[in-house]
Amino acid sequence: TEDEIILFEREMKEFWTKLKSIHGTEQINQTLALRDSCKESIKALSEKWSNKLKEGDLMIDKIEQYSHEILQQSQHISENQERLTEIISNLNQEEQQKKDLTDSIQELKEELMKKKEIISSKNKAAKERMERLCKSKLLFEERLGLEIRRIHNEQLQFVFRHIDHKDPDKPYVFTLSINEQGDYEVTSCTPPLDCIEEFQLKVRETNNFSAFVANIRKAFTALAYK
């Protein structure tokens, strides 16, 4: 170290002073040459170790710089890892929401298909009943003096005549439709009949439409001759 070198130079000076007092000029010159040689060696050694120390300091600075950069990189990696974890969590939540939405859509589709099937079945049944009513039209007109008209909202209007002998052209009318449940439903009756609800319930139970129409005509007839 530098302290050791200074101490060494001091000891050399002391040694030279003692030597000078003891020996002659020739020996002193030899000793001086030896001293100068030692000084040169010490100087070269000092410069070498001084350079080594500077290189060591530079190496320490670089190591500290690299350590600082590594620490920053570690912080960046940690931050990116946290962001990645948050993104993955959000993606998982979105995936679950997407799955829940897909399941809900599928349930709605299945429910809609069931409703469509039910509606289709009811429409088919209503259509078949309306067709049977239309096929019975001529029979009712011939035997019961009945006129059947198709009016708005897919309803049928039944007009009876020749009931009141005093006024054969007087109309007795009731209107019939098929409700959402696929059942017969009387929506109007002129003149009103107290027994119309009873007839309506009976035709729903028996599905005997001819008897239903005949019973209404009988009720109109009974009302006309009260």
JSON list of C-alpha atoms in Angstrom, two decimals:
[
{"chain": "A", "resi": 1, "resn": "THR", "atom": "CA", "xyz": [0.00, 0.00, 0.00]},
{"chain": "A", "resi": 2, "resn": "GLU", "atom": "CA", "xyz": [1.00, 3.65, -0.22]},
{"chain": "A", "resi": 3, "resn": "ASP", "atom": "CA", "xyz": [1.55, 3.87, 3.57]},
{"chain": "A", "resi": 4, "resn": "GLU", "atom": "CA", "xyz": [3.89, 0.89, 3.47]},
{"chain": "A", "resi": 5, "resn": "ILE", "atom": "CA", "xyz": [5.82, 2.46, 0.58]},
{"chain": "A", "resi": 6, "resn": "ILE", "atom": "CA", "xyz": [6.24, 5.76, 2.52]},
{"chain": "A", "resi": 7, "resn": "LEU", "atom": "CA", "xyz": [7.41, 3.85, 5.58]},
{"chain": "A", "resi": 8, "resn": "PHE", "atom": "CA", "xyz": [9.85, 1.91, 3.44]},
{"chain": "A", "resi": 9, "resn": "GLU", "atom": "CA", "xyz": [11.32, 5.11, 1.94]},
{"chain": "A", "resi": 10, "resn": "ARG", "atom": "CA", "xyz": [11.75, 6.57, 5.41]},
{"chain": "A", "resi": 11, "resn": "GLU", "atom": "CA", "xyz": [13.60, 3.49, 6.60]},
{"chain": "A", "resi": 12, "resn": "MET", "atom": "CA", "xyz": [15.82, 3.65, 3.48]},
{"chain": "A", "resi": 13, "resn": "LYS", "atom": "CA", "xyz": [16.76, 7.27, 4.27]},
{"chain": "A", "resi": 14, "resn": "GLU", "atom": "CA", "xyz": [17.65, 6.37, 7.82]},
{"chain": "A", "resi": 15, "resn": "PHE", "atom": "CA", "xyz": [19.67, 3.44, 6.58]},
{"chain": "A", "resi": 16, "resn": "TRP", "atom": "CA", "xyz": [21.49, 5.71, 4.10]},
{"chain": "A", "resi": 17, "resn": "THR", "atom": "CA", "xyz": [22.32, 8.25, 6.77]},
{"chain": "A", "resi": 18, "resn": "LYS", "atom": "CA", "xyz": [23.85, 5.54, 9.01]},
{"chain": "A", "resi": 19, "resn": "LEU", "atom": "CA", "xyz": [25.69, 3.99, 6.10]},
{"chain": "A", "resi": 20, "resn": "LYS", "atom": "CA", "xyz": [27.13, 7.33, 5.05]},
{"chain": "A", "resi": 21, "resn": "SER", "atom": "CA", "xyz": [28.64, 7.90, 8.44]},
{"chain": "A", "resi": 22, "resn": "ILE", "atom": "CA", "xyz": [30.26, 4.46, 8.48]},
{"chain": "A", "resi": 23, "resn": "HIS", "atom": "CA", "xyz": [31.54, 3.77, 4.95]},
{"chain": "A", "resi": 24, "resn": "GLY", "atom": "CA", "xyz": [33.53, 5.67, 2.38]},
{"chain": "A", "resi": 25, "resn": "THR", "atom": "CA", "xyz": [32.54, 7.47, -0.84]},
{"chain": "A", "resi": 26, "resn": "GLU", "atom": "CA", "xyz": [32.85, 4.48, -3.15]},
{"chain": "A", "resi": 27, "resn": "GLN", "atom": "CA", "xyz": [30.70, 2.36, -1.01]},
{"chain": "A", "resi": 28, "resn": "ILE", "atom": "CA", "xyz": [28.30, 5.24, -0.69]},
{"chain": "A", "resi": 29, "resn": "ASN", "atom": "CA", "xyz": [28.10, 5.61, -4.46]},
{"chain": "A", "resi": 30, "resn": "GLN", "atom": "CA", "xyz": [27.38, 1.93, -4.81]},
{"chain": "A", "resi": 31, "resn": "THR", "atom": "CA", "xyz": [24.79, 2.19, -2.14]},
{"chain": "A", "resi": 32, "resn": "LEU", "atom": "CA", "xyz": [23.29, 5.25, -3.88]},
{"chain": "A", "resi": 33, "resn": "ALA", "atom": "CA", "xyz": [23.08, 3.32, -7.14]},
{"chain": "A", "resi": 34, "resn": "LEU", "atom": "CA", "xyz": [21.44, 0.49, -5.28]},
{"chain": "A", "resi": 35, "resn": "ARG", "atom": "CA", "xyz": [19.10, 2.96, -3.64]},
{"chain": "A", "resi": 36, "resn": "ASP", "atom": "CA", "xyz": [18.18, 4.56, -6.97]},
{"chain": "A", "resi": 37, "resn": "SER", "atom": "CA", "xyz": [17.57, 1.14, -8.42]},
{"chain": "A", "resi": 38, "resn": "CYS", "atom": "CA", "xyz": [15.36, 0.34, -5.48]},
{"chain": "A", "resi": 39, "resn": "LYS", "atom": "CA", "xyz": [13.56, 3.63, -5.89]},
{"chain": "A", "resi": 40, "resn": "GLU", "atom": "CA", "xyz": [12.94, 2.91, -9.56]},
{"chain": "A", "resi": 41, "resn": "SER", "atom": "CA", "xyz": [11.67, -0.54, -8.71]},
{"chain": "A", "resi": 42, "resn": "ILE", "atom": "CA", "xyz": [9.51, 0.88, -5.94]},
{"chain": "A", "resi": 43, "resn": "LYS", "atom": "CA", "xyz": [8.23, 3.63, -8.28]},
{"chain": "A", "resi": 44, "resn": "ALA", "atom": "CA", "xyz": [7.41, 1.08, -11.00]},
{"chain": "A", "resi": 45, "resn": "LEU", "atom": "CA", "xyz": [5.75, -1.14, -8.43]},
{"chain": "A", "resi": 46, "resn": "SER", "atom": "CA", "xyz": [3.85, 1.83, -7.03]},
{"chain": "A", "resi": 47, "resn": "GLU", "atom": "CA", "xyz": [2.63, 2.85, -10.50]},
{"chain": "A", "resi": 48, "resn": "LYS", "atom": "CA", "xyz": [1.64, -0.75, -11.22]},
{"chain": "A", "resi": 49, "resn": "TRP", "atom": "CA", "xyz": [-0.32, -1.08, -8.01]},
{"chain": "A", "resi": 50, "resn": "SER", "atom": "CA", "xyz": [-1.76, 2.39, -8.43]},
{"chain": "A", "resi": 51, "resn": "ASN", "atom": "CA", "xyz": [-3.08, 1.35, -11.87]},
{"chain": "A", "resi": 52, "resn": "LYS", "atom": "CA", "xyz": [-4.37, -1.86, -10.35]},
{"chain": "A", "resi": 53, "resn": "LEU", "atom": "CA", "xyz": [-6.17, 0.15, -7.69]},
{"chain": "A", "resi": 54, "resn": "LYS", "atom": "CA", "xyz": [-7.67, 2.45, -10.34]},
{"chain": "A", "resi": 55, "resn": "GLU", "atom": "CA", "xyz": [-8.77, -0.57, -12.37]},
{"chain": "A", "resi": 56, "resn": "GLY", "atom": "CA", "xyz": [-10.24, -2.03, -9.20]},
{"chain": "A", "resi": 57, "resn": "ASP", "atom": "CA", "xyz": [-12.13, 1.20, -8.52]},
{"chain": "A", "resi": 58, "resn": "LEU", "atom": "CA", "xyz": [-13.43, 1.20, -12.11]},
{"chain": "A", "resi": 59, "resn": "MET", "atom": "CA", "xyz": [-14.43, -2.43, -11.74]},
{"chain": "A", "resi": 60, "resn": "ILE", "atom": "CA", "xyz": [-16.26, -1.63, -8.49]},
{"chain": "A", "resi": 61, "resn": "ASP", "atom": "CA", "xyz": [-18.03, 1.29, -10.20]},
{"chain": "A", "resi": 62, "resn": "LYS", "atom": "CA", "xyz": [-19.06, -0.97, -13.09]},
{"chain": "A", "resi": 63, "resn": "ILE", "atom": "CA", "xyz": [-20.24, -3.65, -10.68]},
{"chain": "A", "resi": 64, "resn": "GLU", "atom": "CA", "xyz": [-22.30, -1.06, -8.79]},
{"chain": "A", "resi": 65, "resn": "GLN", "atom": "CA", "xyz": [-23.66, 0.24, -12.10]},
{"chain": "A", "resi": 66, "resn": "TYR", "atom": "CA", "xyz": [-24.55, -3.28, -13.23]},
{"chain": "A", "resi": 67, "resn": "SER", "atom": "CA", "xyz": [-26.13, -3.98, -9.83]},
{"chain": "A", "resi": 68, "resn": "HIS", "atom": "CA", "xyz": [-28.23, -0.83, -10.16]},
{"chain": "A", "resi": 69, "resn": "GLU", "atom": "CA", "xyz": [-29.29, -1.79, -13.69]},
{"chain": "A", "resi": 70, "resn": "ILE", "atom": "CA", "xyz": [-30.11, -5.32, -12.55]},
{"chain": "A", "resi": 71, "resn": "LEU", "atom": "CA", "xyz": [-32.18, -3.88, -9.69]},
{"chain": "A", "resi": 72, "resn": "GLN", "atom": "CA", "xyz": [-34.09, -1.64, -12.13]},
{"chain": "A", "resi": 73, "resn": "GLN", "atom": "CA", "xyz": [-34.63, -4.56, -14.49]},
{"chain": "A", "resi": 74, "resn": "SER", "atom": "CA", "xyz": [-35.89, -6.65, -11.56]},
{"chain": "A", "resi": 75, "resn": "GLN", "atom": "CA", "xyz": [-38.34, -3.87, -10.64]},
{"chain": "A", "resi": 76, "resn": "HIS", "atom": "CA", "xyz": [-39.52, -3.65, -14.26]},
{"chain": "A", "resi": 77, "resn": "ILE", "atom": "CA", "xyz": [-39.92, -7.44, -14.38]},
{"chain": "A", "resi": 78, "resn": "SER", "atom": "CA", "xyz": [-41.88, -7.36, -11.11]},
{"chain": "A", "resi": 79, "resn": "GLU", "atom": "CA", "xyz": [-44.14, -4.57, -12.40]},
{"chain": "A", "resi": 80, "resn": "ASN", "atom": "CA", "xyz": [-44.67, -6.39, -15.70]},
{"chain": "A", "resi": 81, "resn": "GLN", "atom": "CA", "xyz": [-45.42, -9.60, -13.80]},
{"chain": "A", "resi": 82, "resn": "GLU", "atom": "CA", "xyz": [-48.06, -7.78, -11.75]},
{"chain": "A", "resi": 83, "resn": "ARG", "atom": "CA", "xyz": [-49.57, -6.29, -14.92]},
{"chain": "A", "resi": 84, "resn": "LEU", "atom": "CA", "xyz": [-49.51, -9.71, -16.57]},
{"chain": "A", "resi": 85, "resn": "THR", "atom": "CA", "xyz": [-51.22, -11.27, -13.55]},
{"chain": "A", "resi": 86, "resn": "GLU", "atom": "CA", "xyz": [-53.89, -8.53, -13.64]},
{"chain": "A", "resi": 87, "resn": "ILE", "atom": "CA", "xyz": [-54.41, -9.01, -17.39]},
{"chain": "A", "resi": 88, "resn": "ILE", "atom": "CA", "xyz": [-54.71, -12.79, -16.96]},
{"chain": "A", "resi": 89, "resn": "SER", "atom": "CA", "xyz": [-57.21, -12.25, -14.13]},
{"chain": "A", "resi": 90, "resn": "ASN", "atom": "CA", "xyz": [-59.27, -9.87, -16.29]},
{"chain": "A", "resi": 91, "resn": "LEU", "atom": "CA", "xyz": [-59.15, -12.32, -19.19]},
{"chain": "A", "resi": 92, "resn": "ASN", "atom": "CA", "xyz": [-60.33, -15.12, -16.91]},
{"chain": "A", "resi": 93, "resn": "GLN", "atom": "CA", "xyz": [-63.19, -12.93, -15.67]},
{"chain": "A", "resi": 94, "resn": "GLU", "atom": "CA", "xyz": [-64.13, -11.99, -19.24]},
{"chain": "A", "resi": 95, "resn": "GLU", "atom": "CA", "xyz": [-63.96, -15.66, -20.25]},
{"chain": "A", "resi": 96, "resn": "GLN", "atom": "CA", "xyz": [-66.27, -16.60, -17.38]},
{"chain": "A", "resi": 97, "resn": "GLN", "atom": "CA", "xyz": [-68.65, -13.76, -18.28]},
{"chain": "A", "resi": 98, "resn": "LYS", "atom": "CA", "xyz": [-68.57, -14.92, -21.90]},
{"chain": "A", "resi": 99, "resn": "LYS", "atom": "CA", "xyz": [-69.35, -18.48, -20.81]},
{"chain": "A", "resi": 100, "resn": "ASP", "atom": "CA", "xyz": [-72.19, -17.29, -18.55]},
{"chain": "A", "resi": 101, "resn": "LEU", "atom": "CA", "xyz": [-73.58, -15.17, -21.40]},
{"chain": "A", "resi": 102, "resn": "THR", "atom": "CA", "xyz": [-73.30, -18.08, -23.83]},
{"chain": "A", "resi": 103, "resn": "ASP", "atom": "CA", "xyz": [-75.10, -20.37, -21.36]},
{"chain": "A", "resi": 104, "resn": "SER", "atom": "CA", "xyz": [-77.84, -17.74, -20.88]},
{"chain": "A", "resi": 105, "resn": "ILE", "atom": "CA", "xyz": [-78.24, -17.34, -24.64]},
{"chain": "A", "resi": 106, "resn": "GLN", "atom": "CA", "xyz": [-78.45, -21.10, -25.06]},
{"chain": "A", "resi": 107, "resn": "GLU", "atom": "CA", "xyz": [-81.09, -21.33, -22.31]},
{"chain": "A", "resi": 108, "resn": "LEU", "atom": "CA", "xyz": [-83.08, -18.53, -23.97]},
{"chain": "A", "resi": 109, "resn": "LYS", "atom": "CA", "xyz": [-82.81, -20.29, -27.33]},
{"chain": "A", "resi": 110, "resn": "GLU", "atom": "CA", "xyz": [-84.05, -23.55, -25.83]},
{"chain": "A", "resi": 111, "resn": "GLU", "atom": "CA", "xyz": [-86.89, -21.75, -24.06]},
{"chain": "A", "resi": 112, "resn": "LEU", "atom": "CA", "xyz": [-87.78, -19.90, -27.27]},
{"chain": "A", "resi": 113, "resn": "MET", "atom": "CA", "xyz": [-87.78, -23.17, -29.22]},
{"chain": "A", "resi": 114, "resn": "LYS", "atom": "CA", "xyz": [-90.11, -24.72, -26.66]},
{"chain": "A", "resi": 115, "resn": "LYS", "atom": "CA", "xyz": [-92.44, -21.72, -26.84]},
{"chain": "A", "resi": 116, "resn": "LYS", "atom": "CA", "xyz": [-92.35, -21.85, -30.63]},
{"chain": "A", "resi": 117, "resn": "GLU", "atom": "CA", "xyz": [-93.24, -25.55, -30.53]},
{"chain": "A", "resi": 118, "resn": "ILE", "atom": "CA", "xyz": [-96.10, -24.85, -28.12]},
{"chain": "A", "resi": 119, "resn": "ILE", "atom": "CA", "xyz": [-97.36, -21.94, -30.23]},
{"chain": "A", "resi": 120, "resn": "SER", "atom": "CA", "xyz": [-97.01, -23.99, -33.40]},
{"chain": "A", "resi": 121, "resn": "SER", "atom": "CA", "xyz": [-98.92, -26.85, -31.82]},
{"chain": "A", "resi": 122, "resn": "LYS", "atom": "CA", "xyz": [-101.67, -24.49, -30.64]},
{"chain": "A", "resi": 123, "resn": "ASN", "atom": "CA", "xyz": [-101.83, -22.77, -34.01]},
{"chain": "A", "resi": 124, "resn": "LYS", "atom": "CA", "xyz": [-102.07, -26.13, -35.71]},
{"chain": "A", "resi": 125, "resn": "ALA", "atom": "CA", "xyz": [-104.88, -27.21, -33.38]},
{"chain": "A", "resi": 126, "resn": "ALA", "atom": "CA", "xyz": [-106.69, -23.88, -33.86]},
{"chain": "A", "resi": 127, "resn": "LYS", "atom": "CA", "xyz": [-106.29, -24.14, -37.63]},
{"chain": "A", "resi": 128, "resn": "GLU", "atom": "CA", "xyz": [-107.69, -27.65, -37.61]},
{"chain": "A", "resi": 129, "resn": "ARG", "atom": "CA", "xyz": [-110.67, -26.52, -35.56]},
{"chain": "A", "resi": 130, "resn": "MET", "atom": "CA", "xyz": [-111.31, -23.57, -37.83]},
{"chain": "A", "resi": 131, "resn": "GLU", "atom": "CA", "xyz": [-111.14, -25.90, -40.82]},
{"chain": "A", "resi": 132, "resn": "ARG", "atom": "CA", "xyz": [-113.69, -28.21, -39.19]},
{"chain": "A", "resi": 133, "resn": "LEU", "atom": "CA", "xyz": [-115.91, -25.21, -38.55]},
{"chain": "A", "resi": 134, "resn": "CYS", "atom": "CA", "xyz": [-115.70, -24.13, -42.15]},
{"chain": "A", "resi": 135, "resn": "LYS", "atom": "CA", "xyz": [-116.47, -27.63, -43.37]},
{"chain": "A", "resi": 136, "resn": "SER", "atom": "CA", "xyz": [-119.56, -27.63, -41.17]},
{"chain": "A", "resi": 137, "resn": "LYS", "atom": "CA", "xyz": [-120.69, -24.31, -42.60]},
{"chain": "A", "resi": 138, "resn": "LEU", "atom": "CA", "xyz": [-122.94, -25.67, -45.36]},
{"chain": "A", "resi": 139, "resn": "LEU", "atom": "CA", "xyz": [-124.45, -28.26, -43.05]},
{"chain": "A", "resi": 140, "resn": "PHE", "atom": "CA", "xyz": [-125.35, -25.62, -40.46]},
{"chain": "A", "resi": 141, "resn": "GLU", "atom": "CA", "xyz": [-126.73, -23.25, -43.10]},
{"chain": "A", "resi": 142, "resn": "GLU", "atom": "CA", "xyz": [-128.97, -25.92, -44.60]},
{"chain": "A", "resi": 143, "resn": "ARG", "atom": "CA", "xyz": [-130.29, -27.48, -41.40]},
{"chain": "A", "resi": 144, "resn": "LEU", "atom": "CA", "xyz": [-130.27, -24.61, -38.93]},
{"chain": "A", "resi": 145, "resn": "GLY", "atom": "CA", "xyz": [-130.79, -21.57, -41.13]},
{"chain": "A", "resi": 146, "resn": "LEU", "atom": "CA", "xyz": [-127.36, -20.41, -40.10]},
{"chain": "A", "resi": 147, "resn": "GLU", "atom": "CA", "xyz": [-124.93, -18.01, -41.78]},
{"chain": "A", "resi": 148, "resn": "ILE", "atom": "CA", "xyz": [-121.26, -18.16, -40.77]},
{"chain": "A", "resi": 149, "resn": "ARG", "atom": "CA", "xyz": [-119.00, -15.21, -41.44]},
{"chain": "A", "resi": 150, "resn": "ARG", "atom": "CA", "xyz": [-115.22, -14.88, -40.97]},
{"chain": "A", "resi": 151, "resn": "ILE", "atom": "CA", "xyz": [-114.51, -11.52, -39.34]},
{"chain": "A", "resi": 152, "resn": "HIS", "atom": "CA", "xyz": [-111.46, -9.72, -37.92]},
{"chain": "A", "resi": 153, "resn": "ASN", "atom": "CA", "xyz": [-108.86, -11.41, -35.68]},
{"chain": "A", "resi": 154, "resn": "GLU", "atom": "CA", "xyz": [-109.66, -14.85, -37.13]},
{"chain": "A", "resi": 155, "resn": "GLN", "atom": "CA", "xyz": [-113.08, -14.93, -35.45]},
{"chain": "A", "resi": 156, "resn": "LEU", "atom": "CA", "xyz": [-116.24, -16.57, -36.77]},
{"chain": "A", "resi": 157, "resn": "GLN", "atom": "CA", "xyz": [-119.61, -14.91, -36.50]},
{"chain": "A", "resi": 158, "resn": "PHE", "atom": "CA", "xyz": [-122.69, -17.17, -36.40]},
{"chain": "A", "resi": 159, "resn": "VAL", "atom": "CA", "xyz": [-125.95, -15.55, -37.54]},
{"chain": "A", "resi": 160, "resn": "PHE", "atom": "CA", "xyz": [-129.21, -17.47, -36.98]},
{"chain": "A", "resi": 161, "resn": "ARG", "atom": "CA", "xyz": [-132.45, -16.53, -38.78]},
{"chain": "A", "resi": 162, "resn": "HIS", "atom": "CA", "xyz": [-135.91, -18.08, -39.03]},
{"chain": "A", "resi": 163, "resn": "ILE", "atom": "CA", "xyz": [-136.07, -18.37, -35.25]},
{"chain": "A", "resi": 164, "resn": "ASP", "atom": "CA", "xyz": [-138.82, -15.87, -34.53]},
{"chain": "A", "resi": 165, "resn": "HIS", "atom": "CA", "xyz": [-141.84, -16.75, -36.72]},
{"chain": "A", "resi": 166, "resn": "LYS", "atom": "CA", "xyz": [-143.13, -13.22, -36.31]},
{"chain": "A", "resi": 167, "resn": "ASP", "atom": "CA", "xyz": [-139.88, -11.81, -37.70]},
{"chain": "A", "resi": 168, "resn": "PRO", "atom": "CA", "xyz": [-138.04, -14.56, -39.66]},
{"chain": "A", "resi": 169, "resn": "ASP", "atom": "CA", "xyz": [-135.23, -12.21, -40.81]},
{"chain": "A", "resi": 170, "resn": "LYS", "atom": "CA", "xyz": [-134.34, -11.10, -37.28]},
{"chain": "A", "resi": 171, "resn": "PRO", "atom": "CA", "xyz": [-130.71, -12.08, -36.62]},
{"chain": "A", "resi": 172, "resn": "TYR", "atom": "CA", "xyz": [-129.56, -13.95, -33.51]},
{"chain": "A", "resi": 173, "resn": "VAL", "atom": "CA", "xyz": [-125.77, -13.70, -33.37]},
{"chain": "A", "resi": 174, "resn": "PHE", "atom": "CA", "xyz": [-122.81, -15.00, -31.41]},
{"chain": "A", "resi": 175, "resn": "THR", "atom": "CA", "xyz": [-119.09, -14.62, -32.18]},
{"chain": "A", "resi": 176, "resn": "LEU", "atom": "CA", "xyz": [-116.56, -17.39, -31.58]},
{"chain": "A", "resi": 177, "resn": "SER", "atom": "CA", "xyz": [-112.76, -17.46, -31.43]},
{"chain": "A", "resi": 178, "resn": "ILE", "atom": "CA", "xyz": [-109.95, -19.78, -30.39]},
{"chain": "A", "resi": 179, "resn": "ASN", "atom": "CA", "xyz": [-108.07, -18.40, -27.36]},
{"chain": "A", "resi": 180, "resn": "GLU", "atom": "CA", "xyz": [-104.36, -18.75, -26.55]},
{"chain": "A", "resi": 181, "resn": "GLN", "atom": "CA", "xyz": [-105.00, -22.05, -24.78]},
{"chain": "A", "resi": 182, "resn": "GLY", "atom": "CA", "xyz": [-106.59, -23.44, -27.95]},
{"chain": "A", "resi": 183, "resn": "ASP", "atom": "CA", "xyz": [-110.10, -23.51, -26.46]},
{"chain": "A", "resi": 184, "resn": "TYR", "atom": "CA", "xyz": [-113.38, -22.24, -27.93]},
{"chain": "A", "resi": 185, "resn": "GLU", "atom": "CA", "xyz": [-114.36, -18.86, -26.52]},
{"chain": "A", "resi": 186, "resn": "VAL", "atom": "CA", "xyz": [-117.57, -16.89, -27.14]},
{"chain": "A", "resi": 187, "resn": "THR", "atom": "CA", "xyz": [-116.60, -13.23, -27.40]},
{"chain": "A", "resi": 188, "resn": "SER", "atom": "CA", "xyz": [-120.08, -11.77, -27.95]},
{"chain": "A", "resi": 189, "resn": "CYS", "atom": "CA", "xyz": [-123.72, -12.87, -28.02]},
{"chain": "A", "resi": 190, "resn": "THR", "atom": "CA", "xyz": [-126.76, -10.87, -29.24]},
{"chain": "A", "resi": 191, "resn": "PRO", "atom": "CA", "xyz": [-129.25, -11.10, -27.67]},
{"chain": "A", "resi": 192, "resn": "PRO", "atom": "CA", "xyz": [-127.33, -12.24, -24.56]},
{"chain": "A", "resi": 193, "resn": "LEU", "atom": "CA", "xyz": [-127.88, -15.74, -23.20]},
{"chain": "A", "resi": 194, "resn": "ASP", "atom": "CA", "xyz": [-127.48, -16.63, -19.51]},
{"chain": "A", "resi": 195, "resn": "CYS", "atom": "CA", "xyz": [-126.46, -20.18, -20.42]},
{"chain": "A", "resi": 196, "resn": "ILE", "atom": "CA", "xyz": [-123.65, -19.23, -22.87]},
{"chain": "A", "resi": 197, "resn": "GLU", "atom": "CA", "xyz": [-120.89, -19.88, -20.29]},
{"chain": "A", "resi": 198, "resn": "GLU", "atom": "CA", "xyz": [-122.31, -23.34, -19.57]},
{"chain": "A", "resi": 199, "resn": "PHE", "atom": "CA", "xyz": [-122.37, -24.20, -23.29]},
{"chain": "A", "resi": 200, "resn": "GLN", "atom": "CA", "xyz": [-118.84, -22.90, -23.69]},
{"chain": "A", "resi": 201, "resn": "LEU", "atom": "CA", "xyz": [-117.48, -25.08, -20.86]},
{"chain": "A", "resi": 202, "resn": "LYS", "atom": "CA", "xyz": [-119.32, -28.14, -22.21]},
{"chain": "A", "resi": 203, "resn": "VAL", "atom": "CA", "xyz": [-117.91, -27.83, -25.75]},
{"chain": "A", "resi": 204, "resn": "ARG", "atom": "CA", "xyz": [-114.41, -27.51, -24.26]},
{"chain": "A", "resi": 205, "resn": "GLU", "atom": "CA", "xyz": [-114.95, -30.78, -22.41]},
{"chain": "A", "resi": 206, "resn": "THR", "atom": "CA", "xyz": [-116.66, -32.78, -25.19]},
{"chain": "A", "resi": 207, "resn": "ASN", "atom": "CA", "xyz": [-115.32, -31.05, -28.32]},
{"chain": "A", "resi": 208, "resn": "ASN", "atom": "CA", "xyz": [-118.78, -31.70, -29.84]},
{"chain": "A", "resi": 209, "resn": "PHE", "atom": "CA", "xyz": [-119.16, -28.48, -31.80]},
{"chain": "A", "resi": 210, "resn": "SER", "atom": "CA", "xyz": [-122.35, -29.44, -33.64]},
{"chain": "A", "resi": 211, "resn": "ALA", "atom": "CA", "xyz": [-124.14, -29.98, -30.33]},
{"chain": "A", "resi": 212, "resn": "PHE", "atom": "CA", "xyz": [-122.75, -26.64, -29.09]},
{"chain": "A", "resi": 213, "resn": "VAL", "atom": "CA", "xyz": [-124.22, -24.73, -32.05]},
{"chain": "A", "resi": 214, "resn": "ALA", "atom": "CA", "xyz": [-127.50, -26.60, -31.83]},
{"chain": "A", "resi": 215, "resn": "ASN", "atom": "CA", "xyz": [-127.82, -25.83, -28.11]},
{"chain": "A", "resi": 216, "resn": "ILE", "atom": "CA", "xyz": [-127.25, -22.13, -28.71]},
{"chain": "A", "resi": 217, "resn": "ARG", "atom": "CA", "xyz": [-129.93, -22.11, -31.43]},
{"chain": "A", "resi": 218, "resn": "LYS", "atom": "CA", "xyz": [-132.32, -23.85, -29.05]},
{"chain": "A", "resi": 219, "resn": "ALA", "atom": "CA", "xyz": [-131.55, -21.23, -26.39]},
{"chain": "A", "resi": 220, "resn": "PHE", "atom": "CA", "xyz": [-132.21, -18.41, -28.89]},
{"chain": "A", "resi": 221, "resn": "THR", "atom": "CA", "xyz": [-135.49, -20.11, -29.86]},
{"chain": "A", "resi": 222, "resn": "ALA", "atom": "CA", "xyz": [-136.55, -20.44, -26.23]},
{"chain": "A", "resi": 223, "resn": "LEU", "atom": "CA", "xyz": [-135.68, -16.77, -25.68]},
{"chain": "A", "resi": 224, "resn": "ALA", "atom": "CA", "xyz": [-137.78, -15.73, -28.69]},
{"chain": "A", "resi": 225, "resn": "TYR", "atom": "CA", "xyz": [-140.93, -17.46, -27.37]},
{"chain": "A", "resi": 226, "resn": "LYS", "atom": "CA", "xyz": [-140.76, -16.33, -23.77]}
]
